[in-house]
Amino acid sequence: MQEFLQQFVNGLSVGAIYALIAVGYTMVYGVLQLINFAHGDVFMVGAVLCLVLARAFGFVGPEGVTESWLAFGLVATLAVVGCGALGFLIERLAYRPLRDKPRINSLITAIGISLLLEYGAQHPKMFGATPQAFPVGLLGAGITKPLFTVAGVQVGRVDALVLGVALGLMLALSYVVLRTKQGLALRAVSFRFDTAALMGININRIISLTFVLGSVLAAVAGILYAVKYPKVEPLMGLFPGIKAFVAAVFGGIGNITGAVVAALLLGVIETMVVGYLPGGSNYKEAVAFVVLIAILLVKPAGLFGRNVVEKV
Amino acid sequence: MRNRLTAALLAAAAVPALVAGLLLPAAGCNRQSGGAGANAATIVVGQVASMTGGTATFGVSSDEGLRLALDEVNAAGGVLGKKVEVKTEDDASVPDQAKTAANKLLTRDKVVALIGEISSSRSIAMAPEAEAAGIPMLSPGSTNPKVTQQGEFIFRSCYTDTFQGKAIATFALKDLKLKRFAVLFPINSDYGTGLRDFITAAVKAGGGEVVATESYTESQDVSFTSQLTKIKGANPEAIFVTGYYVEAGLIAKQAKELGLAVPLLGCDGFDSDQTVKIGGPAVNGSYFSNHYAAEETRPEVKAFVDAYRAKYKNPDGSPKTPDAMAVLGYDAMKLMADAIKRAKSTDPKAIRDALAATKDFPGASGVITIDAERNAKKPIVILKIEDGKFKHVSTIKPE
């Protein structure tokens, strides 16, 4: 039982990171019906930028790492802001010109942007292909210690940080979406694009806002991921990105709550497969995907998706 | 419409995965050195190394060692009255690319011999190319037994995992007096699965017990918490990690976070400054087997370490201390030059025969004698990680 609970906590902590990425996927899909495949790479840029900035400011140098939450907060904030700007630019330069064109054009452009970020970052002048250690020491030496133990179940400080930040951001996001004017506009745009424009909503502004919000969440996820797994490399966004996308579909694409629940579920399933099936670590992805297919067979619109009847 | 869209989306999810899969091997750019048309005034030797990617420190270190040896060989007048030139191809730490790189060197650059790779999986991938071309290949650091079984032209100038696995297991049983072990191994690595078998066999033969065996996927998995939670439940006294340094660092860190306070035991794959950078204080107290210790007092070691520290600097300008891959690259180059000299010709077959006849060659990592299976028998050292530094604990002689 104790082991089971521990695996559950491990799974939640993985799932929380998927959730932060999945929300960005699902929001963009909600307003634009576009799968933004570059999203997983914005996640990577968040972690890379954080590391590069920490070096540029001299927080990470040959003499060691500055142990300061303030320093970490500074570089993390700058990296997140940078990624917000990146999300804005991606939409403005790559997707907006194609908005009236067939959707497949945007999809292929999204894959192009994704590859551009991945392989661009591999250039030695940018970041390089070699995995580099993320300076977890910025958060102080005690960060690797467990925060508390309940009935033999360890909750690490990093896990608590990941879960806490994810939860906080989700609450903030639901406040923005459900309680603010911008959020109302966002929901209107995602409900009916052209009608929203007729109601006097500036669609371009709302779409830019969506991309910025999504990218900010992805960047935070990237930084948390790097704190948890301190290996930063240009392809680090590939698998988390795909899994978050799966979670977004799983939860009912376009549905924010669905994405969060599905991402947490996916994290837990994956962990349990490794934990309880013999040789599970070899096919954890396969099992997670089989579960996904099974659910989509029963509920084709995903866990929380609505079946919309197409009027002919 | 929504339903069909969801299905289309699922299909679309496969696209980037596929595209990335196709492009992955193309990652990292090649080092174009010199170009074709080997100058008759030089002897051209090819090197395949992981200059970038998941085990980049292996390639960079062995290349630095090799270049140091090359400078010394050429400063002493070269070989057979000619200068030696080394052409390097990067394989981005990917086995398929090691094969392509070897092919490029064999067909375009017409090298007379190949040096490479460090990783066993990549050496095994490129060995058939060298064998088919009849060009001798000398691996500086691949320890899996299967490497030299690829053919008569494939050699290594380091020990094998049969010896290494037994050495670290015996050290854990006899010197650390531990009995219960867990093994965590990379399923997609010849090196890792080979060591798993040799260590498990040696632990059992020595009266110990393997209480848990778990796997992970190398250069893909970053979360090991489920495996470690399972291992924790089996209550071992130490964990053997038979992979490379990036994963070793991550595993150490996550084990600490789970409150699993037992030492990690590993092999030469741990030897990189990145182990400490990624793992942080969590790697302290770990032990690993290695090819040499920089603090050894043998004159060959001292001369090598001094020359290396004079030539290479850390990013902050302080002299760089060579790791094992550096000394292995150095020895491989020196041995290759010596073999060409003894062959008295650049004929690949003659070089092969000279390599096979190597006896008591004084390498910096130990005296090298090539046996009938084209392997070197050399002593092994055990290092302990203390305060982020590698400390020499013991030396084990080959049987």
PDB file of N, CA and C in Angstrom, chain A residues 3 6-7 10 29 35 37 62 111 115 119 122 129-131 133 136 144 154 158 225 227-231 235 238-239 242 245 249 253 271 274-275 277 281-282 284-285 292 296 300 307-308 310, chain B residues 1-3 5-6 9-10 12-13 15-17 19-20 23-24 27-28 52-54 56 187 215-216 220-223 225-227 229-230 232-233 246 250 253-254 257-259 274 277-278 316:
ATOM      1  N   GLU A   3       3.887   1.493  -1.036  1.00  0.00           N
ATOM      2  CA  GLU A   3       4.546   1.623  -2.322  1.00  0.00           C
ATOM      3  C   GLU A   3       3.567   2.168  -3.356  1.00  0.00           C
ATOM      4  N   GLN A   6       3.181   5.808  -2.886  1.00  0.00           N
ATOM      5  CA  GLN A   6       4.379   6.504  -3.357  1.00  0.00           C
ATOM      6  C   GLN A   6       4.354   6.614  -4.884  1.00  0.00           C
ATOM      7  N   GLN A   7       3.994   5.513  -5.544  1.00  0.00           N
ATOM      8  CA  GLN A   7       3.921   5.541  -7.007  1.00  0.00           C
ATOM      9  C   GLN A   7       2.871   6.550  -7.454  1.00  0.00           C
ATOM     10  N   ASN A  10       4.382   9.929  -7.240  1.00  0.00           N
ATOM     11  CA  ASN A  10       5.319  10.067  -8.367  1.00  0.00           C
ATOM     12  C   ASN A  10       4.551  10.387  -9.648  1.00  0.00           C
ATOM     13  N   TYR A  29      -6.188  24.979 -29.453  1.00  0.00           N
ATOM     14  CA  TYR A  29      -7.142  24.235 -30.261  1.00  0.00           C
ATOM     15  C   TYR A  29      -8.537  24.824 -30.089  1.00  0.00           C
ATOM     16  N   ILE A  35      -3.655  22.444 -34.064  1.00  0.00           N
ATOM     17  CA  ILE A  35      -2.745  21.748 -33.171  1.00  0.00           C
ATOM     18  C   ILE A  35      -1.405  22.447 -33.284  1.00  0.00           C
ATOM     19  N   PHE A  37       1.950  22.235 -32.870  1.00  0.00           N
ATOM     20  CA  PHE A  37       2.988  21.261 -32.543  1.00  0.00           C
ATOM     21  C   PHE A  37       4.258  21.898 -32.026  1.00  0.00           C
ATOM     22  N   PRO A  62      32.124  28.993 -13.127  1.00  0.00           N
ATOM     23  CA  PRO A  62      33.134  28.011 -12.734  1.00  0.00           C
ATOM     24  C   PRO A  62      33.237  27.885 -11.214  1.00  0.00           C
ATOM     25  N   ILE A 111       4.426  21.985 -37.598  1.00  0.00           N
ATOM     26  CA  ILE A 111       5.492  20.981 -37.550  1.00  0.00           C
ATOM     27  C   ILE A 111       6.813  21.624 -37.954  1.00  0.00           C
ATOM     28  N   LEU A 115      10.269  21.820 -35.761  1.00  0.00           N
ATOM     29  CA  LEU A 115      11.586  21.336 -36.189  1.00  0.00           C
ATOM     30  C   LEU A 115      12.598  22.473 -36.196  1.00  0.00           C
ATOM     31  N   TYR A 119      15.936  21.893 -34.088  1.00  0.00           N
ATOM     32  CA  TYR A 119      17.233  21.767 -34.743  1.00  0.00           C
ATOM     33  C   TYR A 119      17.985  23.075 -34.749  1.00  0.00           C
ATOM     34  N   GLN A 122      19.926  23.100 -31.723  1.00  0.00           N
ATOM     35  CA  GLN A 122      21.061  22.174 -31.723  1.00  0.00           C
ATOM     36  C   GLN A 122      22.315  22.779 -32.329  1.00  0.00           C
ATOM     37  N   ALA A 129      23.844  20.312 -29.298  1.00  0.00           N
ATOM     38  CA  ALA A 129      23.062  19.084 -29.197  1.00  0.00           C
ATOM     39  C   ALA A 129      23.311  18.326 -27.898  1.00  0.00           C
ATOM     40  N   THR A 130      24.328  18.739 -27.154  1.00  0.00           N
ATOM     41  CA  THR A 130      24.727  17.978 -25.980  1.00  0.00           C
ATOM     42  C   THR A 130      23.865  18.308 -24.765  1.00  0.00           C
ATOM     43  N   PRO A 131      23.360  17.296 -24.068  1.00  0.00           N
ATOM     44  CA  PRO A 131      22.594  17.579 -22.850  1.00  0.00           C
ATOM     45  C   PRO A 131      23.464  18.320 -21.835  1.00  0.00           C
ATOM     46  N   ALA A 133      23.637  20.111 -17.774  1.00  0.00           N
ATOM     47  CA  ALA A 133      23.022  20.017 -16.455  1.00  0.00           C
ATOM     48  C   ALA A 133      22.321  21.320 -16.103  1.00  0.00           C
ATOM     49  N   VAL A 136      20.266  23.072 -10.548  1.00  0.00           N
ATOM     50  CA  VAL A 136      19.244  22.934  -9.510  1.00  0.00           C
ATOM     51  C   VAL A 136      19.705  23.615  -8.227  1.00  0.00           C
ATOM     52  N   THR A 144      16.730  18.937  -2.843  1.00  0.00           N
ATOM     53  CA  THR A 144      16.563  17.513  -3.145  1.00  0.00           C
ATOM     54  C   THR A 144      16.031  16.735  -1.943  1.00  0.00           C
ATOM     55  N   GLN A 154       7.088   9.458   0.748  1.00  0.00           N
ATOM     56  CA  GLN A 154       7.905  10.661   0.683  1.00  0.00           C
ATOM     57  C   GLN A 154       7.320  11.638  -0.319  1.00  0.00           C
ATOM     58  N   VAL A 158      10.850  19.072  -4.557  1.00  0.00           N
ATOM     59  CA  VAL A 158      10.671  19.374  -5.977  1.00  0.00           C
ATOM     60  C   VAL A 158       9.250  19.013  -6.403  1.00  0.00           C
ATOM     61  N   TYR A 225      10.251  21.082 -15.124  1.00  0.00           N
ATOM     62  CA  TYR A 225      10.753  19.798 -15.624  1.00  0.00           C
ATOM     63  C   TYR A 225      12.272  19.731 -15.457  1.00  0.00           C
ATOM     64  N   VAL A 227      14.044  21.406 -13.336  1.00  0.00           N
ATOM     65  CA  VAL A 227      14.402  21.339 -11.914  1.00  0.00           C
ATOM     66  C   VAL A 227      14.258  19.893 -11.437  1.00  0.00           C
ATOM     67  N   LYS A 228      13.215  19.219 -11.929  1.00  0.00           N
ATOM     68  CA  LYS A 228      12.970  17.839 -11.512  1.00  0.00           C
ATOM     69  C   LYS A 228      13.946  16.874 -12.179  1.00  0.00           C
ATOM     70  N   TYR A 229      14.158  17.063 -13.479  1.00  0.00           N
ATOM     71  CA  TYR A 229      15.080  16.211 -14.246  1.00  0.00           C
ATOM     72  C   TYR A 229      16.138  17.103 -14.856  1.00  0.00           C
ATOM     73  N   PRO A 230      17.245  17.370 -14.122  1.00  0.00           N
ATOM     74  CA  PRO A 230      18.146  18.445 -14.552  1.00  0.00           C
ATOM     75  C   PRO A 230      18.996  18.116 -15.780  1.00  0.00           C
ATOM     76  N   LYS A 231      18.346  17.776 -16.871  1.00  0.00           N
ATOM     77  CA  LYS A 231      19.056  17.526 -18.134  1.00  0.00           C
ATOM     78  C   LYS A 231      18.379  18.381 -19.187  1.00  0.00           C
ATOM     79  N   LEU A 235      16.032  18.511 -27.678  1.00  0.00           N
ATOM     80  CA  LEU A 235      14.947  17.581 -27.996  1.00  0.00           C
ATOM     81  C   LEU A 235      14.136  17.200 -26.762  1.00  0.00           C
ATOM     82  N   LEU A 238      10.209  16.946 -26.966  1.00  0.00           N
ATOM     83  CA  LEU A 238       9.554  16.028 -27.895  1.00  0.00           C
ATOM     84  C   LEU A 238       8.554  15.110 -27.203  1.00  0.00           C
ATOM     85  N   PHE A 239       9.033  14.313 -26.251  1.00  0.00           N
ATOM     86  CA  PHE A 239       8.142  13.342 -25.617  1.00  0.00           C
ATOM     87  C   PHE A 239       7.116  13.981 -24.683  1.00  0.00           C
ATOM     88  N   ILE A 242       4.437  15.411 -26.913  1.00  0.00           N
ATOM     89  CA  ILE A 242       3.515  14.433 -27.492  1.00  0.00           C
ATOM     90  C   ILE A 242       2.559  13.913 -26.425  1.00  0.00           C
ATOM     91  N   PHE A 245      -0.021  16.438 -25.648  1.00  0.00           N
ATOM     92  CA  PHE A 245      -0.997  16.482 -26.735  1.00  0.00           C
ATOM     93  C   PHE A 245      -2.004  15.338 -26.581  1.00  0.00           C
ATOM     94  N   VAL A 249      -6.111  15.501 -26.079  1.00  0.00           N
ATOM     95  CA  VAL A 249      -7.122  14.771 -26.850  1.00  0.00           C
ATOM     96  C   VAL A 249      -7.944  13.881 -25.921  1.00  0.00           C
ATOM     97  N   ILE A 253     -10.427  17.529 -26.560  1.00  0.00           N
ATOM     98  CA  ILE A 253      -9.620  18.670 -26.992  1.00  0.00           C
ATOM     99  C   ILE A 253     -10.446  19.949 -26.986  1.00  0.00           C
ATOM    100  N   THR A 271       3.260   5.760 -14.606  1.00  0.00           N
ATOM    101  CA  THR A 271       4.058   5.383 -13.448  1.00  0.00           C
ATOM    102  C   THR A 271       3.659   4.002 -12.942  1.00  0.00           C
ATOM    103  N   VAL A 274       5.058   1.141 -15.068  1.00  0.00           N
ATOM    104  CA  VAL A 274       6.450   0.831 -14.745  1.00  0.00           C
ATOM    105  C   VAL A 274       6.519   0.144 -13.384  1.00  0.00           C
ATOM    106  N   GLY A 275       5.691   0.618 -12.459  1.00  0.00           N
ATOM    107  CA  GLY A 275       5.760   0.112 -11.094  1.00  0.00           C
ATOM    108  C   GLY A 275       5.226  -1.299 -10.926  1.00  0.00           C
ATOM    109  N   LEU A 277       3.912  -3.626 -13.723  1.00  0.00           N
ATOM    110  CA  LEU A 277       3.977  -4.670 -14.746  1.00  0.00           C
ATOM    111  C   LEU A 277       5.431  -5.085 -14.908  1.00  0.00           C
ATOM    112  N   SER A 281       8.882  -0.659 -17.832  1.00  0.00           N
ATOM    113  CA  SER A 281       9.483   0.567 -18.335  1.00  0.00           C
ATOM    114  C   SER A 281       9.709   0.502 -19.839  1.00  0.00           C
ATOM    115  N   ASN A 282       9.673  -0.726 -20.411  1.00  0.00           N
ATOM    116  CA  ASN A 282       9.891  -0.825 -21.857  1.00  0.00           C
ATOM    117  C   ASN A 282       8.659  -0.455 -22.648  1.00  0.00           C
ATOM    118  N   LYS A 284       5.839   1.473 -21.291  1.00  0.00           N
ATOM    119  CA  LYS A 284       4.922   2.352 -20.572  1.00  0.00           C
ATOM    120  C   LYS A 284       4.141   3.264 -21.523  1.00  0.00           C
ATOM    121  N   GLU A 285       4.826   3.750 -22.581  1.00  0.00           N
ATOM    122  CA  GLU A 285       4.135   4.607 -23.546  1.00  0.00           C
ATOM    123  C   GLU A 285       3.038   3.807 -24.251  1.00  0.00           C
ATOM    124  N   LEU A 292      -5.619   5.195 -23.922  1.00  0.00           N
ATOM    125  CA  LEU A 292      -6.180   6.337 -24.643  1.00  0.00           C
ATOM    126  C   LEU A 292      -7.112   5.872 -25.757  1.00  0.00           C
ATOM    127  N   LEU A 296     -11.130   6.489 -26.171  1.00  0.00           N
ATOM    128  CA  LEU A 296     -11.688   7.195 -27.327  1.00  0.00           C
ATOM    129  C   LEU A 296     -12.692   6.332 -28.085  1.00  0.00           C
ATOM    130  N   PRO A 300     -15.748   8.987 -27.961  1.00  0.00           N
ATOM    131  CA  PRO A 300     -14.936   9.519 -29.069  1.00  0.00           C
ATOM    132  C   PRO A 300     -14.532  10.974 -28.882  1.00  0.00           C
ATOM    133  N   ASN A 307     -20.039  15.921 -27.652  1.00  0.00           N
ATOM    134  CA  ASN A 307     -20.300  15.491 -29.010  1.00  0.00           C
ATOM    135  C   ASN A 307     -21.164  16.537 -29.666  1.00  0.00           C
ATOM    136  N   VAL A 308     -20.596  17.184 -30.670  1.00  0.00           N
ATOM    137  CA  VAL A 308     -21.370  18.221 -31.338  1.00  0.00           C
ATOM    138  C   VAL A 308     -21.935  17.625 -32.621  1.00  0.00           C
ATOM    139  N   GLU A 310     -23.103  17.606 -36.177  1.00  0.00           N
ATOM    140  CA  GLU A 310     -22.831  18.438 -37.349  1.00  0.00           C
ATOM    141  C   GLU A 310     -24.124  18.642 -38.126  1.00  0.00           C
TER     142      GLU A 310
ATOM    143  N   MET B   1     -18.556  15.962 -36.944  1.00  0.00           N
ATOM    144  CA  MET B   1     -17.314  16.641 -37.343  1.00  0.00           C
ATOM    145  C   MET B   1     -16.275  16.512 -36.227  1.00  0.00           C
ATOM    146  N   ARG B   2     -16.717  16.790 -35.001  1.00  0.00           N
ATOM    147  CA  ARG B   2     -15.780  16.698 -33.878  1.00  0.00           C
ATOM    148  C   ARG B   2     -15.139  15.319 -33.769  1.00  0.00           C
ATOM    149  N   ASN B   3     -16.013  14.288 -33.970  1.00  0.00           N
ATOM    150  CA  ASN B   3     -15.517  12.922 -33.844  1.00  0.00           C
ATOM    151  C   ASN B   3     -14.441  12.629 -34.864  1.00  0.00           C
ATOM    152  N   LEU B   5     -12.702  14.719 -36.382  1.00  0.00           N
ATOM    153  CA  LEU B   5     -11.534  15.546 -36.101  1.00  0.00           C
ATOM    154  C   LEU B   5     -10.634  14.877 -35.076  1.00  0.00           C
ATOM    155  N   THR B   6     -11.252  14.357 -34.025  1.00  0.00           N
ATOM    156  CA  THR B   6     -10.459  13.710 -32.981  1.00  0.00           C
ATOM    157  C   THR B   6      -9.633  12.582 -33.578  1.00  0.00           C
ATOM    158  N   LEU B   9      -6.873  13.989 -35.491  1.00  0.00           N
ATOM    159  CA  LEU B   9      -5.852  14.537 -34.595  1.00  0.00           C
ATOM    160  C   LEU B   9      -4.924  13.456 -34.110  1.00  0.00           C
ATOM    161  N   LEU B  10      -5.519  12.301 -33.800  1.00  0.00           N
ATOM    162  CA  LEU B  10      -4.702  11.190 -33.322  1.00  0.00           C
ATOM    163  C   LEU B  10      -3.696  10.808 -34.375  1.00  0.00           C
ATOM    164  N   ALA B  12      -2.630  12.729 -36.647  1.00  0.00           N
ATOM    165  CA  ALA B  12      -1.687  13.826 -36.783  1.00  0.00           C
ATOM    166  C   ALA B  12      -0.617  13.783 -35.702  1.00  0.00           C
ATOM    167  N   ALA B  13      -0.978  13.214 -34.543  1.00  0.00           N
ATOM    168  CA  ALA B  13      -0.004  13.133 -33.447  1.00  0.00           C
ATOM    169  C   ALA B  13       1.181  12.301 -33.862  1.00  0.00           C
ATOM    170  N   VAL B  15       2.519  12.221 -36.720  1.00  0.00           N
ATOM    171  CA  VAL B  15       3.352  12.865 -37.725  1.00  0.00           C
ATOM    172  C   VAL B  15       4.650  13.446 -37.154  1.00  0.00           C
ATOM    173  N   PRO B  16       4.552  14.320 -36.135  1.00  0.00           N
ATOM    174  CA  PRO B  16       5.811  14.891 -35.650  1.00  0.00           C
ATOM    175  C   PRO B  16       6.723  13.838 -35.054  1.00  0.00           C
ATOM    176  N   ALA B  17       6.125  12.813 -34.443  1.00  0.00           N
ATOM    177  CA  ALA B  17       6.942  11.765 -33.853  1.00  0.00           C
ATOM    178  C   ALA B  17       7.736  11.084 -34.953  1.00  0.00           C
ATOM    179  N   VAL B  19       8.370  12.269 -38.040  1.00  0.00           N
ATOM    180  CA  VAL B  19       9.301  13.194 -38.664  1.00  0.00           C
ATOM    181  C   VAL B  19      10.547  13.321 -37.810  1.00  0.00           C
ATOM    182  N   ALA B  20      10.326  13.483 -36.500  1.00  0.00           N
ATOM    183  CA  ALA B  20      11.461  13.642 -35.599  1.00  0.00           C
ATOM    184  C   ALA B  20      12.304  12.383 -35.621  1.00  0.00           C
ATOM    185  N   LEU B  23      14.427  12.383 -38.610  1.00  0.00           N
ATOM    186  CA  LEU B  23      15.465  13.407 -38.656  1.00  0.00           C
ATOM    187  C   LEU B  23      16.499  13.254 -37.561  1.00  0.00           C
ATOM    188  N   LEU B  24      16.100  12.539 -36.491  1.00  0.00           N
ATOM    189  CA  LEU B  24      17.012  12.436 -35.348  1.00  0.00           C
ATOM    190  C   LEU B  24      18.421  12.013 -35.745  1.00  0.00           C
ATOM    191  N   ALA B  27      20.857  14.590 -36.758  1.00  0.00           N
ATOM    192  CA  ALA B  27      21.203  15.686 -35.867  1.00  0.00           C
ATOM    193  C   ALA B  27      22.707  15.893 -35.780  1.00  0.00           C
ATOM    194  N   GLY B  28      23.096  17.121 -35.474  1.00  0.00           N
ATOM    195  CA  GLY B  28      24.506  17.409 -35.291  1.00  0.00           C
ATOM    196  C   GLY B  28      25.199  17.437 -36.639  1.00  0.00           C
ATOM    197  N   THR B  52      29.034  15.237 -30.118  1.00  0.00           N
ATOM    198  CA  THR B  52      27.822  15.896 -29.619  1.00  0.00           C
ATOM    199  C   THR B  52      26.859  14.803 -29.156  1.00  0.00           C
ATOM    200  N   GLY B  53      25.739  15.196 -28.571  1.00  0.00           N
ATOM    201  CA  GLY B  53      24.700  14.236 -28.216  1.00  0.00           C
ATOM    202  C   GLY B  53      24.799  13.744 -26.788  1.00  0.00           C
ATOM    203  N   GLY B  54      24.104  12.634 -26.535  1.00  0.00           N
ATOM    204  CA  GLY B  54      23.899  12.146 -25.176  1.00  0.00           C
ATOM    205  C   GLY B  54      25.149  11.784 -24.414  1.00  0.00           C
ATOM    206  N   ALA B  56      28.350  13.161 -25.180  1.00  0.00           N
ATOM    207  CA  ALA B  56      29.328  14.018 -25.850  1.00  0.00           C
ATOM    208  C   ALA B  56      30.646  14.102 -25.096  1.00  0.00           C
ATOM    209  N   ILE B 187      17.936  -0.737 -21.177  1.00  0.00           N
ATOM    210  CA  ILE B 187      17.538  -1.881 -21.988  1.00  0.00           C
ATOM    211  C   ILE B 187      18.028  -1.743 -23.426  1.00  0.00           C
ATOM    212  N   SER B 215      14.681  -1.795 -15.473  1.00  0.00           N
ATOM    213  CA  SER B 215      15.297  -1.249 -16.681  1.00  0.00           C
ATOM    214  C   SER B 215      14.791   0.160 -16.979  1.00  0.00           C
ATOM    215  N   TYR B 216      15.509   0.850 -17.853  1.00  0.00           N
ATOM    216  CA  TYR B 216      15.057   2.139 -18.377  1.00  0.00           C
ATOM    217  C   TYR B 216      15.544   2.266 -19.810  1.00  0.00           C
ATOM    218  N   GLN B 220      16.463   8.645 -23.328  1.00  0.00           N
ATOM    219  CA  GLN B 220      15.070   9.046 -23.500  1.00  0.00           C
ATOM    220  C   GLN B 220      14.403   9.252 -22.142  1.00  0.00           C
ATOM    221  N   ASP B 221      14.499   8.255 -21.265  1.00  0.00           N
ATOM    222  CA  ASP B 221      13.866   8.363 -19.957  1.00  0.00           C
ATOM    223  C   ASP B 221      14.578   9.408 -19.100  1.00  0.00           C
ATOM    224  N   VAL B 222      13.806  10.219 -18.404  1.00  0.00           N
ATOM    225  CA  VAL B 222      14.400  11.124 -17.424  1.00  0.00           C
ATOM    226  C   VAL B 222      13.806  10.877 -16.042  1.00  0.00           C
ATOM    227  N   SER B 223      12.700  10.138 -15.992  1.00  0.00           N
ATOM    228  CA  SER B 223      12.091   9.853 -14.705  1.00  0.00           C
ATOM    229  C   SER B 223      12.333   8.399 -14.339  1.00  0.00           C
ATOM    230  N   THR B 225      11.648   7.412 -11.070  1.00  0.00           N
ATOM    231  CA  THR B 225      11.064   7.304  -9.737  1.00  0.00           C
ATOM    232  C   THR B 225      10.261   6.018  -9.566  1.00  0.00           C
ATOM    233  N   SER B 226       9.556   5.568 -10.624  1.00  0.00           N
ATOM    234  CA  SER B 226       8.779   4.333 -10.434  1.00  0.00           C
ATOM    235  C   SER B 226       9.712   3.158 -10.205  1.00  0.00           C
ATOM    236  N   GLN B 227      10.795   3.074 -11.011  1.00  0.00           N
ATOM    237  CA  GLN B 227      11.739   1.973 -10.824  1.00  0.00           C
ATOM    238  C   GLN B 227      12.361   2.046  -9.434  1.00  0.00           C
ATOM    239  N   THR B 229      11.205   3.476  -6.723  1.00  0.00           N
ATOM    240  CA  THR B 229      10.237   3.163  -5.664  1.00  0.00           C
ATOM    241  C   THR B 229      10.132   1.643  -5.502  1.00  0.00           C
ATOM    242  N   LYS B 230      10.100   0.960  -6.639  1.00  0.00           N
ATOM    243  CA  LYS B 230      10.051  -0.503  -6.613  1.00  0.00           C
ATOM    244  C   LYS B 230      11.311  -1.069  -5.943  1.00  0.00           C
ATOM    245  N   LYS B 232      13.229   0.435  -3.864  1.00  0.00           N
ATOM    246  CA  LYS B 232      13.209   0.778  -2.448  1.00  0.00           C
ATOM    247  C   LYS B 232      12.431  -0.284  -1.671  1.00  0.00           C
ATOM    248  N   GLY B 233      11.331  -0.752  -2.280  1.00  0.00           N
ATOM    249  CA  GLY B 233      10.530  -1.782  -1.636  1.00  0.00           C
ATOM    250  C   GLY B 233      11.289  -3.075  -1.425  1.00  0.00           C
ATOM    251  N   VAL B 246      24.747  10.616 -17.776  1.00  0.00           N
ATOM    252  CA  VAL B 246      23.582  11.503 -17.648  1.00  0.00           C
ATOM    253  C   VAL B 246      22.521  10.826 -16.776  1.00  0.00           C
ATOM    254  N   LEU B 250      20.945  11.583 -12.899  1.00  0.00           N
ATOM    255  CA  LEU B 250      19.503  11.722 -12.654  1.00  0.00           C
ATOM    256  C   LEU B 250      19.022  10.675 -11.656  1.00  0.00           C
ATOM    257  N   LYS B 253      20.036  11.524  -8.090  1.00  0.00           N
ATOM    258  CA  LYS B 253      19.244  12.626  -7.561  1.00  0.00           C
ATOM    259  C   LYS B 253      17.847  12.138  -7.150  1.00  0.00           C
ATOM    260  N   GLN B 254      17.228  11.350  -8.020  1.00  0.00           N
ATOM    261  CA  GLN B 254      15.867  10.906  -7.726  1.00  0.00           C
ATOM    262  C   GLN B 254      15.829   9.889  -6.586  1.00  0.00           C
ATOM    263  N   GLU B 257      15.875  11.887  -3.484  1.00  0.00           N
ATOM    264  CA  GLU B 257      14.580  12.526  -3.259  1.00  0.00           C
ATOM    265  C   GLU B 257      13.556  11.547  -2.693  1.00  0.00           C
ATOM    266  N   LEU B 258      13.704  10.273  -3.066  1.00  0.00           N
ATOM    267  CA  LEU B 258      12.778   9.261  -2.557  1.00  0.00           C
ATOM    268  C   LEU B 258      13.222   8.727  -1.198  1.00  0.00           C
ATOM    269  N   GLY B 259      14.322   9.278  -0.679  1.00  0.00           N
ATOM    270  CA  GLY B 259      14.812   8.823   0.605  1.00  0.00           C
ATOM    271  C   GLY B 259      15.500   7.472   0.527  1.00  0.00           C
ATOM    272  N   GLN B 274      30.027  15.480 -15.847  1.00  0.00           N
ATOM    273  CA  GLN B 274      28.584  15.703 -15.867  1.00  0.00           C
ATOM    274  C   GLN B 274      27.850  14.867 -14.810  1.00  0.00           C
ATOM    275  N   LYS B 277      27.743  17.156 -12.067  1.00  0.00           N
ATOM    276  CA  LYS B 277      26.968  18.352 -12.397  1.00  0.00           C
ATOM    277  C   LYS B 277      25.474  18.051 -12.369  1.00  0.00           C
ATOM    278  N   ILE B 278      25.079  16.908 -12.937  1.00  0.00           N
ATOM    279  CA  ILE B 278      23.655  16.576 -12.995  1.00  0.00           C
ATOM    280  C   ILE B 278      23.169  16.031 -11.655  1.00  0.00           C
ATOM    281  N   ASP B 316      36.845  28.103 -17.543  1.00  0.00           N
ATOM    282  CA  ASP B 316      37.294  29.226 -16.712  1.00  0.00           C
ATOM    283  C   ASP B 316      38.802  29.433 -16.778  1.00  0.00           C
TER     284      ASP B 316
END
